[in-house]
């Protein structure tokens, strides 16, 4: 999200914003909302309609959905193919951040690399931005778990030779393949709705701190993009248009200028690509390219990528205060657990700057802006 | 990185490496990475996972990975793989647990 605020206007209020975000958006392992418990019927609607359900409930505006991949709704989702256990896990986790690498980060644009694209995305130097990273929570996890078990059987049924059982799969057009695809899309819709609600609470938080309407603060969605998804897309393969099932796992879409899937206002420059880094260093905004369409089915990287396991990071941060260390570098962090902060310490990740340099140099997305963190809430 | 794995990775240019099709692989593996980040991969088995994905039915183009590649369930995290809608497969491991 962008704002019309510059870092000077926000100043010391960053602490207040982070403290209030921490109150307004439940976070942590198994975090849930006491104020919002959804019935089975409501949840079915969430799974069918995604962010559009959230907008109908008063979270954000119709305009937001124009800036979400697939307009925040995957149309082939089938809530009936989601298990009872997944529903159970999902009923009180909608509108929560969760734990692990999920966060809401308030940042400042430190550098602009591409003026034209930055202008199209509404970004400027020293601007205050908010980045939200979360997904489909326990519901999505359960969908994956359920279908891995089914796919183990399906792989045998269809005689698919697997070099590793974890690659279990089914023909895309088979009943098993289609059931997973529709359940995955339902979970994706849950994630879209989840972030849309958080977008709304980010706006409310800023309203509380600045005592003025979110509209006047210009808090609008730059873009919302998936990072763990399979999509049915048309791409050119060996000179022929083909219908493909593109799997992006910890990777994001990076569609080129002119593509009809890119929001109209951005179509001249390409789809915005958001690359979160670790808590201490930086995040980046890039844009999609024609080369990505040719080489990577319109895909690029998603983030920094871990270099250290969670366990190792925990051992290395024993007796240290990651929160204090970050504060010394002027990043104010609130976290639901000390453990998460240890696991998520900056050194546990690759340097995101090196990662984006590669995709930029390889031409599968183009650098637009660099964002440095001011503060964050973590699970 | 393990020596055996290192040998199978061939440099295309500064930012791209290829694992040429061999054994049961149906297509090449292409990793968008540079020397510096390759060192960070250490003993990570994720390049092997790029090879494994290349063996799956209906894969088109190449089994790809981005510079943030690391080990994931079945498919590497930072992986991109496209399968023909008619002759290809879909796999939950290719999407991962945190759907969307």
XYZ file of C-alpha atoms in Angstrom:
479
model
C 0.000 0.000 0.000
C 1.091 3.538 -0.622
C 0.188 6.680 1.301
C 0.513 10.381 0.554
C 2.609 10.746 3.699
C 6.316 11.398 3.624
C 8.590 10.007 6.322
C 8.934 13.500 7.862
C 5.176 13.702 8.396
C 5.131 10.350 10.142
C 8.282 10.801 12.235
C 8.013 9.362 15.745
C 4.437 8.305 15.133
C 5.858 5.081 13.644
C 5.907 3.550 17.135
C 2.287 4.466 17.658
C 1.322 3.003 14.256
C 3.138 -0.273 14.987
C 1.676 -0.540 18.506
C -1.826 -0.045 17.148
C -1.330 -2.410 14.217
C -0.283 -4.969 16.807
C -3.606 -4.472 18.617
C -5.772 -4.272 15.504
C -4.374 -7.284 13.630
C -4.124 -10.537 15.616
C -0.818 -12.298 15.046
C 1.088 -15.336 16.211
C 0.736 -19.103 15.981
C -2.925 -20.059 15.644
C -3.951 -16.419 16.089
C -7.690 -15.964 15.919
C -10.304 -13.258 16.134
C -12.654 -13.345 19.076
C -14.849 -10.706 17.448
C -15.337 -12.500 14.165
C -16.373 -16.097 14.209
C -17.692 -17.217 10.856
C -20.430 -19.757 10.359
C -20.139 -22.483 7.764
C -22.276 -20.550 5.242
C -20.182 -17.398 5.559
C -16.991 -19.346 5.143
C -18.318 -20.948 1.964
C -18.898 -17.446 0.614
C -15.360 -16.417 1.555
C -13.989 -19.447 -0.302
C -16.103 -18.709 -3.368
C -15.695 -14.933 -3.535
C -12.357 -14.051 -1.937
C -11.576 -10.359 -1.506
C -14.926 -9.495 -3.049
C -16.640 -11.079 -0.031
C -14.538 -8.883 2.257
C -15.497 -5.758 0.305
C -19.199 -6.690 0.528
C -18.763 -6.912 4.307
C -17.379 -3.375 4.397
C -13.637 -4.154 4.430
C -12.148 -1.783 1.903
C -13.675 -0.750 -1.391
C -14.530 -2.213 -4.768
C -11.660 -0.174 -6.155
C -9.173 -2.232 -4.096
C -10.060 -5.418 -5.947
C -8.942 -3.858 -9.234
C -5.413 -3.996 -7.870
C -5.406 -7.618 -6.764
C -4.228 -10.536 -8.897
C -7.372 -12.056 -10.471
C -9.323 -9.221 -8.837
C -9.058 -11.120 -5.555
C -11.264 -13.976 -6.695
C -10.402 -17.216 -8.430
C -13.572 -18.126 -10.241
C -13.072 -21.890 -10.419
C -12.908 -22.272 -6.630
C -15.197 -24.943 -5.244
C -15.815 -24.667 -1.493
C -17.275 -28.175 -1.482
C -13.880 -29.700 -2.175
C -12.458 -28.241 1.047
C -12.511 -30.683 3.990
C -14.411 -30.213 7.243
C -11.117 -30.134 9.084
C -9.947 -27.235 6.902
C -13.207 -25.364 7.537
C -12.744 -25.947 11.253
C -9.247 -24.439 11.133
C -10.394 -21.516 9.011
C -13.447 -20.377 10.897
C -11.783 -18.025 13.373
C -8.489 -17.266 11.622
C -9.795 -14.965 8.912
C -8.341 -11.498 9.387
C -5.238 -12.705 11.216
C -1.572 -12.566 10.358
C -0.336 -15.910 11.667
C 3.288 -16.650 12.438
C 6.415 -17.679 10.541
C 7.511 -15.213 7.883
C 4.240 -13.279 7.893
C 4.266 -9.586 8.756
C 2.876 -6.102 8.281
C 5.701 -3.660 7.666
C 5.704 0.126 7.588
C 8.487 1.359 5.365
C 9.934 4.306 3.518
C 10.910 4.515 -0.143
C 14.639 5.011 -0.091
C 15.378 4.921 -3.779
C 13.569 5.087 -7.097
C 15.189 3.239 -10.008
C 12.526 3.713 -12.648
C 10.724 7.058 -12.616
C 8.053 6.149 -15.143
C 6.993 2.937 -13.414
C 7.197 4.558 -9.961
C 4.896 7.310 -11.130
C 2.426 4.799 -12.555
C 2.418 2.930 -9.218
C 2.091 6.232 -7.300
C 5.456 5.869 -5.558
C 7.903 8.632 -4.637
C 11.081 9.044 -2.609
C 10.646 9.179 1.206
C 7.039 8.062 0.876
C 5.607 5.957 3.688
C 4.386 2.538 2.527
C 2.820 -0.513 4.153
C 3.522 -4.077 3.052
C 1.351 -7.010 4.135
C 2.551 -10.590 3.863
C 0.262 -13.413 4.874
C -1.701 -16.222 3.247
C -4.489 -18.725 3.779
C -3.503 -19.661 7.353
C -4.500 -23.045 8.776
C -7.183 -23.575 6.153
C -4.707 -23.520 3.263
C -2.277 -25.722 5.178
C -5.011 -28.277 5.721
C -6.039 -28.224 2.042
C -2.440 -28.962 1.045
C -2.127 -31.707 3.637
C -5.440 -33.341 2.631
C -4.619 -33.376 -1.059
C -1.046 -34.584 -0.678
C -2.539 -37.734 0.824
C -5.009 -38.065 -2.052
C -2.329 -37.385 -4.650
C -0.089 -40.127 -3.264
C -2.838 -42.556 -4.270
C -3.599 -40.748 -7.538
C 0.043 -40.941 -8.670
C -0.126 -44.730 -8.364
C -3.530 -44.920 -10.021
C -2.307 -43.015 -13.076
C 1.067 -44.761 -13.125
C 3.139 -41.593 -12.746
C 6.783 -42.383 -11.977
C 7.970 -40.125 -9.147
C 11.656 -39.533 -8.396
C 10.482 -38.407 -4.930
C 7.120 -39.266 -3.331
C 6.718 -35.646 -2.264
C 6.156 -34.790 -5.936
C 2.853 -36.707 -5.840
C 0.449 -35.377 -8.442
C -2.391 -36.200 -10.824
C -3.119 -35.348 -14.448
C -4.459 -31.784 -14.488
C -7.688 -32.828 -16.208
C -8.352 -35.881 -13.984
C -11.061 -35.742 -11.297
C -8.337 -35.746 -8.604
C -6.431 -32.955 -10.344
C -9.528 -30.821 -10.785
C -10.638 -31.373 -7.188
C -7.291 -30.186 -5.862
C -7.254 -27.239 -8.279
C -10.678 -26.055 -7.115
C -9.850 -26.570 -3.414
C -6.548 -24.718 -3.855
C -8.427 -21.855 -5.540
C -10.853 -21.771 -2.604
C -7.921 -21.512 -0.187
C -6.432 -18.792 -2.396
C -9.698 -16.880 -2.097
C -9.483 -17.208 1.688
C -6.016 -15.637 1.496
C -7.274 -12.772 -0.709
C -10.097 -12.098 1.777
C -7.660 -12.322 4.676
C -5.342 -9.676 3.242
C -8.244 -7.473 2.169
C -9.450 -7.363 5.778
C -5.952 -6.578 6.989
C -5.747 -3.787 4.378
C -8.890 -2.343 5.962
C -7.430 -2.511 9.478
C -4.217 -0.896 8.302
C -6.334 2.034 7.090
C -8.218 2.148 10.404
C -4.944 2.119 12.282
C -3.624 5.129 10.366
C -6.961 6.890 10.904
C -6.610 6.372 14.657
C -3.050 7.682 14.725
C -3.526 10.665 12.404
C -7.140 11.363 13.400
C -8.222 11.851 9.827
C -9.835 9.739 7.099
C -7.825 7.079 5.287
C -8.875 8.734 2.020
C -7.024 11.894 2.993
C -3.986 9.828 3.915
C -4.131 8.331 0.418
C -3.814 4.767 1.682
C -4.453 2.820 -1.475
C -3.489 -0.605 -2.643
C -0.594 -0.621 -5.107
C -0.949 -4.344 -5.759
C -1.677 -7.703 -4.154
C 0.042 -10.682 -5.731
C 0.072 -14.454 -5.031
C 3.281 -16.298 -4.176
C 2.257 -19.957 -3.758
C -0.196 -20.864 -6.464
C -1.002 -22.893 -9.574
C -2.697 -20.954 -12.370
C -4.281 -21.860 -15.664
C -2.656 -19.463 -18.141
C -2.009 -19.129 -21.864
C 1.625 -18.872 -22.892
C 3.565 -19.344 -26.090
C 5.403 -22.674 -26.177
C 7.548 -23.429 -29.237
C 5.730 -20.730 -31.182
C 2.254 -21.964 -30.272
C -0.285 -20.538 -27.825
C -0.829 -23.216 -25.200
C -3.007 -23.639 -22.155
C -0.720 -24.351 -19.194
C -0.941 -25.030 -15.498
C 1.818 -22.799 -14.136
C 3.034 -23.686 -10.627
C 4.636 -20.814 -8.727
C 5.957 -21.854 -5.339
C 7.587 -19.016 -3.481
C 7.587 -17.209 -6.806
C 5.432 -14.378 -8.133
C 3.768 -13.478 -11.359
C 5.647 -10.876 -13.387
C 3.395 -10.026 -16.340
C 4.639 -7.715 -19.060
C 3.447 -4.292 -20.167
C 0.352 -4.553 -22.356
C -0.945 -7.752 -20.732
C -4.712 -7.623 -20.170
C -4.284 -9.057 -16.641
C -2.331 -5.966 -15.596
C -4.521 -3.145 -14.148
C -5.191 -0.487 -16.742
C -3.250 2.251 -14.987
C -0.131 0.069 -14.925
C -0.449 -1.487 -18.356
C 2.160 0.741 -19.936
C 4.852 -0.280 -17.445
C 3.941 -3.839 -16.450
C 2.552 -5.607 -13.405
C 3.896 -4.516 -10.013
C 6.024 -7.210 -8.351
C 6.491 -6.951 -4.584
C 9.595 -8.541 -3.073
C 9.714 -8.497 0.704
C 13.124 -8.845 2.331
C 14.012 -9.568 5.930
C 13.049 -7.321 8.855
C 16.278 -5.391 9.013
C 17.353 -4.664 5.465
C 15.018 -3.805 2.579
C 12.122 -4.731 0.332
C 11.723 -3.976 -3.365
C 9.082 -3.059 -5.901
C 9.757 -4.324 -9.421
C 7.674 -4.623 -12.546
C 6.984 -7.420 -15.008
C 8.717 -7.713 -18.393
C 8.344 -9.193 -21.835
C 11.386 -11.336 -21.193
C 9.610 -12.986 -18.235
C 6.757 -13.893 -20.584
C 9.225 -15.522 -22.964
C 11.506 -17.265 -20.466
C 9.687 -17.923 -17.190
C 5.965 -18.029 -18.045
C 5.717 -14.519 -16.610
C 7.334 -15.324 -13.269
C 10.024 -13.943 -11.006
C 11.293 -14.369 -7.449
C 9.191 -13.829 -4.327
C 11.532 -12.861 -1.507
C 14.904 -13.295 0.057
C 14.849 -17.014 0.772
C 16.197 -18.539 3.956
C 19.870 -19.418 4.333
C 19.460 -20.777 7.837
C 16.898 -23.205 9.197
C 14.474 -21.917 11.821
C 16.173 -24.137 14.416
C 19.635 -22.808 13.638
C 18.413 -19.209 13.718
C 16.858 -19.853 17.138
C 20.093 -21.320 18.479
C 22.103 -18.383 17.191
C 19.784 -15.810 18.748
C 19.745 -17.467 22.168
C 20.465 -14.837 24.783
C 20.204 -12.028 22.220
C 17.367 -9.555 21.852
C 16.575 -9.337 18.153
C 14.001 -6.688 18.968
C 16.640 -4.478 20.635
C 19.136 -5.042 17.837
C 16.561 -3.964 15.270
C 15.618 -0.957 17.351
C 19.249 0.122 17.367
C 19.055 0.223 13.583
C 15.820 2.246 13.855
C 13.381 -0.540 13.061
C 10.642 -0.838 15.677
C 9.223 -4.367 15.830
C 6.425 -5.907 17.851
C 6.073 -9.679 17.740
C 3.652 -12.149 19.243
C 6.547 -14.373 20.272
C 10.257 -13.976 20.917
C 10.799 -17.289 19.169
C 9.439 -15.973 15.873
C 11.722 -12.961 16.061
C 14.710 -15.249 16.532
C 13.692 -17.501 13.650
C 13.104 -14.485 11.460
C 16.242 -12.516 12.309
C 17.746 -10.739 9.298
C 20.824 -13.007 9.054
C 18.531 -16.039 8.624
C 17.800 -14.765 5.120
C 19.760 -14.167 1.960
C 20.393 -10.520 1.205
C 17.305 -9.597 -0.802
C 19.282 -6.933 -2.668
C 21.431 -9.644 -4.234
C 18.314 -11.637 -5.137
C 16.592 -8.765 -6.937
C 19.827 -7.835 -8.704
C 19.802 -11.250 -10.367
C 16.205 -11.074 -11.608
C 16.748 -7.479 -12.761
C 19.986 -8.294 -14.580
C 18.443 -11.425 -16.097
C 15.573 -9.210 -17.278
C 12.665 -11.253 -15.861
C 11.530 -8.200 -13.880
C 12.777 -4.638 -13.568
C 13.738 -2.666 -10.464
C 11.357 0.203 -9.643
C 11.884 1.172 -6.001
C 13.644 0.200 -2.789
C 11.808 0.291 0.528
C 13.599 0.300 3.889
C 11.732 -0.758 7.038
C 10.656 1.695 9.740
C 8.769 -0.827 11.805
C 6.829 -4.077 11.630
C 4.513 -6.449 13.416
C 5.382 -10.137 13.313
C 3.603 -13.320 14.277
C 27.108 -27.158 -2.438
C 27.953 -30.848 -2.804
C 30.552 -31.429 -5.496
C 28.324 -33.778 -7.517
C 25.605 -31.184 -7.722
C 27.964 -28.408 -8.620
C 29.233 -30.305 -11.624
C 25.724 -30.774 -13.039
C 25.128 -26.997 -13.006
C 26.476 -25.260 -16.093
C 26.774 -21.519 -16.396
C 24.757 -19.934 -19.224
C 25.625 -16.350 -18.280
C 26.263 -14.317 -15.124
C 22.711 -14.826 -13.865
C 21.578 -18.139 -15.294
C 22.676 -21.739 -14.846
C 21.398 -24.862 -16.534
C 21.137 -28.490 -15.454
C 21.102 -30.233 -18.803
C 18.478 -32.889 -19.338
C 19.740 -36.299 -18.227
C 18.299 -39.558 -16.934
C 14.551 -39.306 -16.430
C 14.486 -35.523 -16.939
C 12.093 -34.488 -19.711
C 13.385 -30.911 -19.932
C 16.395 -28.898 -18.719
C 16.505 -27.264 -15.326
C 17.240 -23.519 -15.370
C 18.236 -21.658 -12.233
C 18.324 -17.848 -12.156
C 21.225 -17.283 -9.803
C 24.749 -15.889 -9.700
C 27.971 -17.262 -8.247
C 27.602 -15.357 -5.024
C 24.118 -16.689 -4.220
C 25.081 -20.138 -5.401
C 27.635 -20.246 -2.586
C 24.819 -19.491 -0.113
C 23.018 -22.644 -1.203
C 25.590 -24.691 0.708
C 24.459 -28.276 1.190
C 20.876 -27.396 0.280
C 19.341 -30.156 -1.870
C 17.132 -27.775 -3.813
C 19.000 -28.071 -7.147
C 18.277 -31.812 -6.981
C 14.620 -30.850 -6.573
C 14.770 -28.769 -9.780
C 15.962 -31.954 -11.539
C 13.204 -34.035 -9.972
C 10.491 -31.620 -11.120
C 11.892 -31.839 -14.666
C 10.919 -35.543 -14.666
C 7.182 -34.938 -14.233
C 4.758 -35.652 -17.110
C 3.750 -32.794 -19.393
C 6.349 -30.285 -18.193
C 7.072 -27.635 -20.841
C 9.941 -25.196 -21.288
C 12.240 -25.877 -18.351
C 12.006 -26.699 -14.656
C 12.985 -23.313 -13.264
C 14.098 -21.754 -10.012
C 14.580 -18.185 -8.887
C 17.610 -16.804 -6.980
C 15.769 -17.181 -3.644
C 15.651 -20.965 -4.181
C 15.751 -23.167 -1.103
C 14.549 -26.611 -0.119
C 10.794 -27.174 0.001
C 8.372 -30.087 0.179
C 8.991 -31.956 -3.102
C 9.346 -28.854 -5.256
C 11.931 -26.197 -4.332
C 10.707 -22.923 -2.874
C 11.402 -20.299 -5.495
C 10.431 -22.821 -8.173
C 8.420 -22.281 -11.344
C 7.131 -25.181 -13.449
C 4.491 -25.192 -16.188
C 2.639 -28.271 -17.398
C 0.424 -28.635 -20.466
C -3.213 -28.515 -19.379
C -3.986 -31.593 -21.464
C -0.984 -33.831 -20.985
C 0.477 -32.380 -17.806
C -0.043 -32.738 -14.076
C -0.950 -30.618 -11.065
C 0.756 -31.157 -7.716
C 0.048 -29.758 -4.239
C 3.785 -29.835 -3.538
C 4.283 -27.436 -6.448
C 2.172 -24.859 -4.641
C 3.123 -25.520 -1.031
C 1.381 -25.299 2.310
C 0.875 -21.564 2.517
C -1.539 -21.392 -0.427
C -1.744 -18.053 -2.248
